[in-house]
CSV table of C-alpha atoms in Angstrom, one decimal:
chain,number,residue,atom,x,y,z
A,72,MET,CA,163.4,-63.3,208.1
A,73,ALA,CA,160.7,-64.3,205.6
A,74,GLU,CA,163.6,-65.7,203.5
A,75,ILE,CA,164.3,-68.6,206.0
A,76,HIS,CA,160.6,-69.7,205.9
A,77,GLN,CA,160.6,-69.5,202.1
A,78,LEU,CA,163.9,-71.5,201.9
A,79,ILE,CA,162.4,-74.3,204.1
A,80,LEU,CA,159.1,-74.3,202.1
A,81,THR,CA,160.9,-74.3,198.7
A,82,HIS,CA,164.0,-76.4,199.2
A,83,GLY,CA,163.2,-78.3,202.4
A,84,ILE,CA,164.6,-78.4,205.9
A,85,ASP,CA,167.8,-80.3,205.0
A,86,GLU,CA,168.9,-77.6,202.6
A,87,ALA,CA,168.1,-74.9,205.1
A,88,ARG,CA,170.2,-76.8,207.7
A,89,ARG,CA,173.1,-77.2,205.2
A,90,GLN,CA,173.2,-73.4,204.6
A,91,ALA,CA,173.3,-72.6,208.3
A,92,ALA,CA,176.9,-71.5,209.0
A,93,SER,CA,176.8,-71.0,212.8
A,94,ALA,CA,175.1,-72.3,215.9
A,95,HIS,CA,172.8,-69.2,216.0
A,96,GLU,CA,171.8,-69.7,212.4
A,97,ARG,CA,171.0,-73.4,213.1
A,98,ALA,CA,168.9,-72.3,216.0
A,99,VAL,CA,167.0,-69.9,213.8
A,100,VAL,CA,166.4,-72.6,211.1
A,101,GLU,CA,165.1,-75.1,213.7
A,102,ALA,CA,162.8,-72.5,215.3
A,103,ALA,CA,161.3,-71.6,211.8
A,104,TYR,CA,160.9,-75.2,211.0
A,105,GLN,CA,159.2,-76.0,214.3
A,106,VAL,CA,156.6,-73.3,213.7
A,107,LEU,CA,156.0,-74.2,210.1
A,108,ALA,CA,155.5,-77.9,211.1
A,109,GLU,CA,152.9,-77.1,213.9
A,110,GLU,CA,149.7,-78.8,212.9
A,111,THR,CA,147.6,-77.2,215.6
A,112,GLU,CA,147.9,-73.7,216.9
A,113,SER,CA,147.7,-73.3,220.7
A,114,ILE,CA,147.1,-69.9,222.2
A,115,GLY,CA,148.6,-68.4,225.3
A,116,PHE,CA,148.3,-65.0,227.0
A,117,THR,CA,150.4,-62.5,228.9
A,118,TYR,CA,149.8,-59.1,230.3
A,119,SER,CA,150.5,-56.2,227.9
A,120,GLY,CA,152.8,-54.7,230.5
A,121,PHE,CA,155.3,-57.4,229.7
A,122,ALA,CA,155.3,-56.4,226.1
A,123,LEU,CA,156.7,-53.0,227.1
A,124,THR,CA,158.9,-53.9,230.1
A,125,SER,CA,160.5,-57.2,231.3
A,126,LEU,CA,162.0,-59.2,234.1
A,127,PRO,CA,165.7,-59.5,234.5
A,128,HIS,CA,167.6,-61.9,232.3
A,129,LYS,CA,170.2,-62.8,234.9
A,130,GLU,CA,170.3,-62.9,238.7
A,131,GLN,CA,170.6,-59.4,240.1
A,132,GLN,CA,172.6,-58.2,243.1
A,133,GLU,CA,170.2,-55.3,243.6
A,134,MET,CA,166.8,-56.0,245.1
A,135,VAL,CA,164.9,-53.4,243.1
A,136,TRP,CA,164.5,-53.7,239.3
A,137,ARG,CA,163.3,-50.8,237.2
A,138,ARG,CA,162.6,-51.0,233.4
A,139,GLU,CA,161.2,-48.3,231.1
A,140,GLY,CA,158.9,-49.1,228.2
A,141,HIS,CA,156.6,-47.0,226.0
A,142,ASN,CA,154.6,-44.9,228.4
A,143,LEU,CA,155.1,-47.6,231.1
A,144,THR,CA,157.5,-48.2,233.9
A,145,LEU,CA,157.9,-51.5,235.9
A,146,VAL,CA,159.4,-51.5,239.4
A,147,LEU,CA,160.0,-55.0,240.8
A,148,GLN,CA,161.0,-55.5,244.4
A,149,SER,CA,162.4,-58.7,246.0
A,150,GLY,CA,160.4,-60.3,248.8
A,151,THR,CA,161.8,-61.7,252.0
A,152,ASP,CA,161.6,-64.9,254.0
A,153,ARG,CA,160.2,-65.1,257.5
A,154,LEU,CA,163.5,-63.9,259.0
A,155,GLY,CA,163.5,-60.8,256.8
A,156,LYS,CA,166.2,-62.0,254.5
A,157,THR,CA,165.8,-60.9,250.9
A,158,ILE,CA,165.1,-63.8,248.5
A,159,GLY,CA,165.9,-62.2,245.2
A,160,LEU,CA,164.2,-61.1,242.0
A,161,PRO,CA,162.7,-63.6,239.5
A,162,TYR,CA,164.8,-63.8,236.4
A,163,GLY,CA,165.5,-65.7,233.2
A,164,SER,CA,163.4,-68.0,230.9
A,165,TYR,CA,162.0,-70.3,233.6
A,166,ALA,CA,160.4,-67.4,235.5
A,167,ARG,CA,158.9,-66.2,232.3
A,168,PHE,CA,157.5,-69.6,231.4
A,169,ILE,CA,156.0,-70.1,234.9
A,170,LEU,CA,154.2,-66.7,234.6
A,171,LEU,CA,153.1,-67.4,231.0
A,172,PHE,CA,151.4,-70.6,232.2
A,173,LEU,CA,149.7,-68.8,235.1
A,174,GLN,CA,148.5,-65.9,232.9
A,175,SER,CA,147.3,-68.2,230.0
A,176,GLU,CA,145.3,-70.4,232.4
A,177,ALA,CA,143.7,-67.4,234.1
A,178,VAL,CA,142.5,-65.9,230.8
A,179,LYS,CA,141.3,-69.2,229.3
A,180,THR,CA,139.4,-70.2,232.4
A,181,GLY,CA,138.2,-66.7,233.4
A,182,SER,CA,139.3,-67.2,236.9
A,183,ARG,CA,142.3,-66.0,239.0
A,184,GLU,CA,142.4,-69.4,240.8
A,185,ILE,CA,144.7,-71.6,238.7
A,186,GLU,CA,144.7,-75.4,238.9
A,187,LEU,CA,148.3,-76.6,239.1
A,188,GLY,CA,148.8,-80.3,240.0
A,189,ARG,CA,150.4,-82.1,237.1
A,190,SER,CA,149.1,-79.6,234.5
A,191,MET,CA,151.9,-77.0,235.0
A,192,GLN,CA,154.5,-79.8,234.9
A,193,VAL,CA,153.1,-81.1,231.6
A,194,TRP,CA,152.8,-77.6,230.1
A,195,LEU,CA,156.5,-76.8,230.9
A,196,GLY,CA,157.5,-80.1,229.4
A,197,ARG,CA,155.5,-79.3,226.3
A,198,MET,CA,157.5,-76.1,226.1
A,199,GLY,CA,160.7,-78.1,226.1
A,200,LEU,CA,161.6,-77.4,229.8
A,201,SER,CA,162.3,-80.7,231.6
A,202,ILE,CA,162.1,-80.6,235.4
A,203,GLY,CA,164.6,-82.7,237.1
A,204,GLY,CA,168.1,-82.4,238.5
A,205,ASN,CA,169.4,-78.8,238.2
A,206,SER,CA,166.3,-77.6,236.3
A,207,TYR,CA,164.2,-78.7,239.3
A,208,ARG,CA,166.2,-76.5,241.6
A,209,ILE,CA,165.9,-73.6,239.1
A,210,VAL,CA,162.2,-73.9,238.8
A,211,LYS,CA,161.7,-74.2,242.5
A,212,GLU,CA,163.8,-71.1,243.1
A,213,GLN,CA,162.0,-69.0,240.5
A,214,ALA,CA,158.6,-70.1,241.8
A,215,LYS,CA,159.6,-69.0,245.2
A,216,ARG,CA,160.8,-65.6,244.0
A,217,ILE,CA,157.7,-65.0,241.9
A,218,SER,CA,155.5,-65.9,245.0
A,219,VAL,CA,157.0,-63.2,247.3
A,220,CYS,CA,158.1,-60.3,245.0
A,221,ARG,CA,156.1,-57.1,244.7
A,222,LEU,CA,155.6,-55.2,241.5
A,223,THR,CA,154.2,-51.8,240.4
A,224,PHE,CA,153.4,-50.7,236.9
A,225,PHE,CA,153.4,-46.9,236.5
A,226,GLY,CA,151.6,-45.5,233.4
A,227,MET,CA,150.2,-42.2,232.3
A,228,ASN,CA,146.6,-41.3,231.4
A,229,GLY,CA,146.9,-37.9,229.9
A,230,ASP,CA,148.8,-35.9,232.5
A,231,GLN,CA,147.8,-38.1,235.4
A,232,GLU,CA,149.9,-41.0,236.7
A,233,VAL,CA,148.2,-44.4,237.0
A,234,LEU,CA,149.7,-47.3,238.9
A,235,ARG,CA,149.0,-50.9,239.5
A,236,ASN,CA,150.6,-52.2,242.7
A,237,GLY,CA,150.6,-55.7,244.0
A,238,GLY,CA,152.2,-59.1,243.5
A,239,PHE,CA,151.9,-62.0,241.0
A,240,VAL,CA,150.1,-64.4,243.3
A,241,GLU,CA,148.4,-64.7,246.7
A,242,GLY,CA,150.1,-67.3,248.8
A,243,ALA,CA,152.9,-69.3,247.3
A,244,ILE,CA,153.7,-71.5,244.3
A,245,THR,CA,155.2,-74.6,246.0
A,246,MET,CA,156.6,-77.8,244.7
A,247,THR,CA,155.8,-81.1,246.5
A,248,GLY,CA,158.5,-83.3,245.0
A,249,ILE,CA,159.7,-84.7,241.7
A,250,SER,CA,157.1,-86.6,239.7
A,251,THR,CA,158.2,-88.6,236.7
A,252,SER,CA,155.2,-90.9,236.3
A,253,PRO,CA,151.4,-90.3,236.1
A,254,ASP,CA,151.1,-92.7,239.0
A,255,GLN,CA,153.3,-90.6,241.3
A,256,PRO,CA,152.1,-87.5,243.2
A,257,SER,CA,152.0,-84.2,241.3
A,258,LEU,CA,155.0,-81.8,241.3
A,259,TRP,CA,153.0,-78.8,242.3
A,260,GLN,CA,150.4,-78.1,245.0
A,261,ASP,CA,146.8,-78.2,243.7
A,262,LYS,CA,146.0,-74.5,243.2
A,263,VAL,CA,147.3,-71.0,243.3
A,264,ARG,CA,145.4,-67.7,243.1
A,265,LEU,CA,146.6,-64.7,241.1
A,266,ASP,CA,146.9,-61.4,242.9
A,267,GLU,CA,143.6,-59.5,242.3
A,268,ALA,CA,145.1,-56.3,240.9
A,269,PHE,CA,147.4,-58.3,238.5
A,270,TYR,CA,144.6,-60.5,237.4
A,271,LYS,CA,142.4,-57.4,236.7
A,272,ALA,CA,145.2,-55.9,234.6
A,273,LEU,CA,145.7,-59.1,232.7
A,274,ARG,CA,142.0,-59.5,231.9
A,275,GLU,CA,141.8,-55.9,230.7
A,276,HIS,CA,144.9,-56.0,228.6
A,277,PRO,CA,145.8,-59.5,227.5
A,278,VAL,CA,148.3,-60.2,224.7
A,279,PRO,CA,147.7,-63.4,222.7
A,280,VAL,CA,150.8,-65.4,221.9
A,281,SER,CA,151.5,-68.7,220.1
A,282,GLU,CA,152.6,-71.5,222.4
A,283,GLY,CA,154.2,-73.1,219.4
A,284,ALA,CA,156.3,-70.0,218.9
A,285,LEU,CA,157.3,-70.0,222.6
A,286,LYS,CA,158.3,-73.6,222.4
A,287,ALA,CA,160.4,-72.9,219.2
A,288,ILE,CA,162.2,-70.0,221.0
A,289,GLY,CA,162.9,-72.1,224.0
A,290,PRO,CA,164.8,-71.0,227.1
A,291,ARG,CA,166.1,-67.7,225.6
A,292,SER,CA,164.7,-64.9,227.8
A,293,MET,CA,165.5,-61.9,225.5
A,294,SER,CA,164.0,-63.7,222.5
A,295,ILE,CA,160.8,-64.4,224.5
A,296,ASP,CA,160.6,-60.7,225.4
A,297,VAL,CA,161.1,-59.6,221.8
A,298,TYR,CA,158.6,-62.0,220.5
A,299,ILE,CA,155.9,-60.8,223.0
A,300,TRP,CA,156.7,-57.2,222.1
A,301,LEU,CA,156.2,-58.0,218.4
A,302,ALA,CA,153.0,-59.9,219.1
A,303,TYR,CA,151.7,-56.9,220.9
A,304,ARG,CA,152.8,-54.2,218.6
A,305,LEU,CA,152.7,-55.4,215.0
A,306,HIS,CA,149.1,-56.4,214.4
A,307,ALA,CA,147.8,-53.1,215.9
A,308,LEU,CA,149.9,-50.8,213.7
A,309,LYS,CA,148.2,-48.6,211.1
A,310,ARG,CA,151.5,-47.5,209.5
A,311,ASP,CA,155.2,-48.2,209.6
A,312,THR,CA,156.7,-47.2,212.9
A,313,ASP,CA,160.4,-46.5,213.6
A,314,VAL,CA,161.9,-47.5,216.9
A,315,SER,CA,165.4,-46.1,217.7
A,316,TRP,CA,168.3,-48.1,219.1
A,317,SER,CA,168.2,-45.9,222.2
A,318,ALA,CA,164.5,-46.8,222.8
A,319,LEU,CA,165.3,-50.5,222.2
A,320,TYR,CA,168.2,-50.3,224.6
A,321,SER,CA,166.0,-48.6,227.3
A,322,GLN,CA,163.5,-51.4,227.1
A,323,PHE,CA,165.6,-54.5,226.4
A,324,GLY,CA,169.1,-53.6,227.3
A,325,ALA,CA,169.4,-54.2,231.0
A,326,GLY,CA,172.7,-55.8,231.9
A,327,PHE,CA,174.5,-54.3,228.8
A,328,LYS,CA,177.0,-51.5,229.6
A,329,ARG,CA,177.4,-50.6,226.0
A,330,LEU,CA,174.9,-50.1,223.2
A,331,ARG,CA,177.1,-51.9,220.7
A,332,ALA,CA,177.1,-55.1,222.8
A,333,PHE,CA,173.4,-54.9,223.3
A,334,ARG,CA,172.8,-54.3,219.6
A,335,ALA,CA,174.5,-57.5,218.6
A,336,GLN,CA,172.6,-59.5,221.1
A,337,PHE,CA,169.3,-57.9,220.3
A,338,LEU,CA,169.7,-58.6,216.6
A,339,GLU,CA,170.2,-62.3,217.3
A,340,SER,CA,167.2,-62.3,219.6
A,341,LEU,CA,165.2,-60.5,217.0
A,342,GLN,CA,166.1,-63.1,214.3
A,343,LEU,CA,165.0,-65.9,216.5
A,344,SER,CA,161.8,-64.2,217.4
A,345,LEU,CA,161.0,-63.5,213.7
A,346,ALA,CA,161.7,-67.2,212.9
A,347,ALA,CA,159.0,-68.1,215.4
A,348,TYR,CA,156.6,-65.4,214.0
A,349,PRO,CA,156.5,-65.9,210.2
A,350,GLU,CA,153.9,-63.2,209.6
A,351,ALA,CA,156.0,-60.5,211.3
A,352,ARG,CA,157.4,-57.7,209.1
A,353,VAL,CA,160.4,-55.9,210.6
A,354,THR,CA,163.3,-54.2,208.9
A,355,VAL,CA,166.6,-53.2,210.6
A,356,SER,CA,168.7,-50.1,209.8
A,357,GLU,CA,171.6,-48.1,211.3
A,358,THR,CA,169.1,-46.0,213.3
A,359,GLY,CA,167.0,-48.8,214.8
A,360,VAL,CA,164.2,-51.0,213.5
A,361,THR,CA,161.0,-50.3,211.6
A,362,LEU,CA,157.9,-52.2,212.5
A,363,HIS,CA,155.5,-52.7,209.7
A,364,PRO,CA,151.7,-53.6,210.1
A,365,SER,CA,151.6,-57.4,210.2
A,366,ARG,CA,149.2,-60.2,210.6
A,367,PRO,CA,148.6,-61.3,214.2
A,368,ALA,CA,151.0,-63.8,215.8
A,369,ILE,CA,147.9,-66.0,216.3
A,370,ALA,CA,145.8,-66.7,213.2
A,371,LYS,CA,142.6,-67.2,215.4
A,372,LEU,CA,142.6,-63.4,215.9
């Protein structure tokens, strides 16, 4: 994908747009251009477990979600309301962006108590996610699902199983009403506290990501996951590393019944992620992808 960045730098954005032959190619061009045009680099953070596993992309009928990553398994369970009715699992891009905000703030402030108020609304807006109308309903629903679900990360330390069990937050992430002006009340309650076990894992294993890259990717959940995976893996590599299609399918392929359908979608998500991560070096083959040692996604590292 280095070609698209070089095309923009050499011949300009107008020529790159002219050469884009599909909606997907146009999205890739725009993502690359946004990242290249960023004047300041803003850093965000996520837990490394989300570089190896992920939330659902779409709403699930089942109330337990299980994903396998390299030496790590995520089991996510739906919470219930006061009547014992299951609420459902968090899913999609809005759930991911809410969690990215909470994790980034926790690492930056060194505290598991996160100030919300207008700051979360402003941050989501900066990421290109407006909150109003149908999107207000989606954000409110995802915040509720995040608040009550339970999650367990299973890993291995030698021949011993290690697990981290808990939730995302203590209490609930609640919305107080739509705010469209600085003079109006904030959209969110004042504070929320991250679950202690989740915060500890995040502090011990944070993955730095570029907020500019996340904004360029936008509300495309698989591309977000692939970008976070690349940000975690590439800069730590000492040599080229092959990842098979079956391994990629196991990590990213939930919801796809056939490998062929997953492969086509993964390649599009990979292209968009690479457009948002100009330093990434990845090659694709019939057997999978090869990850090459690359500069970090955040130059400050």
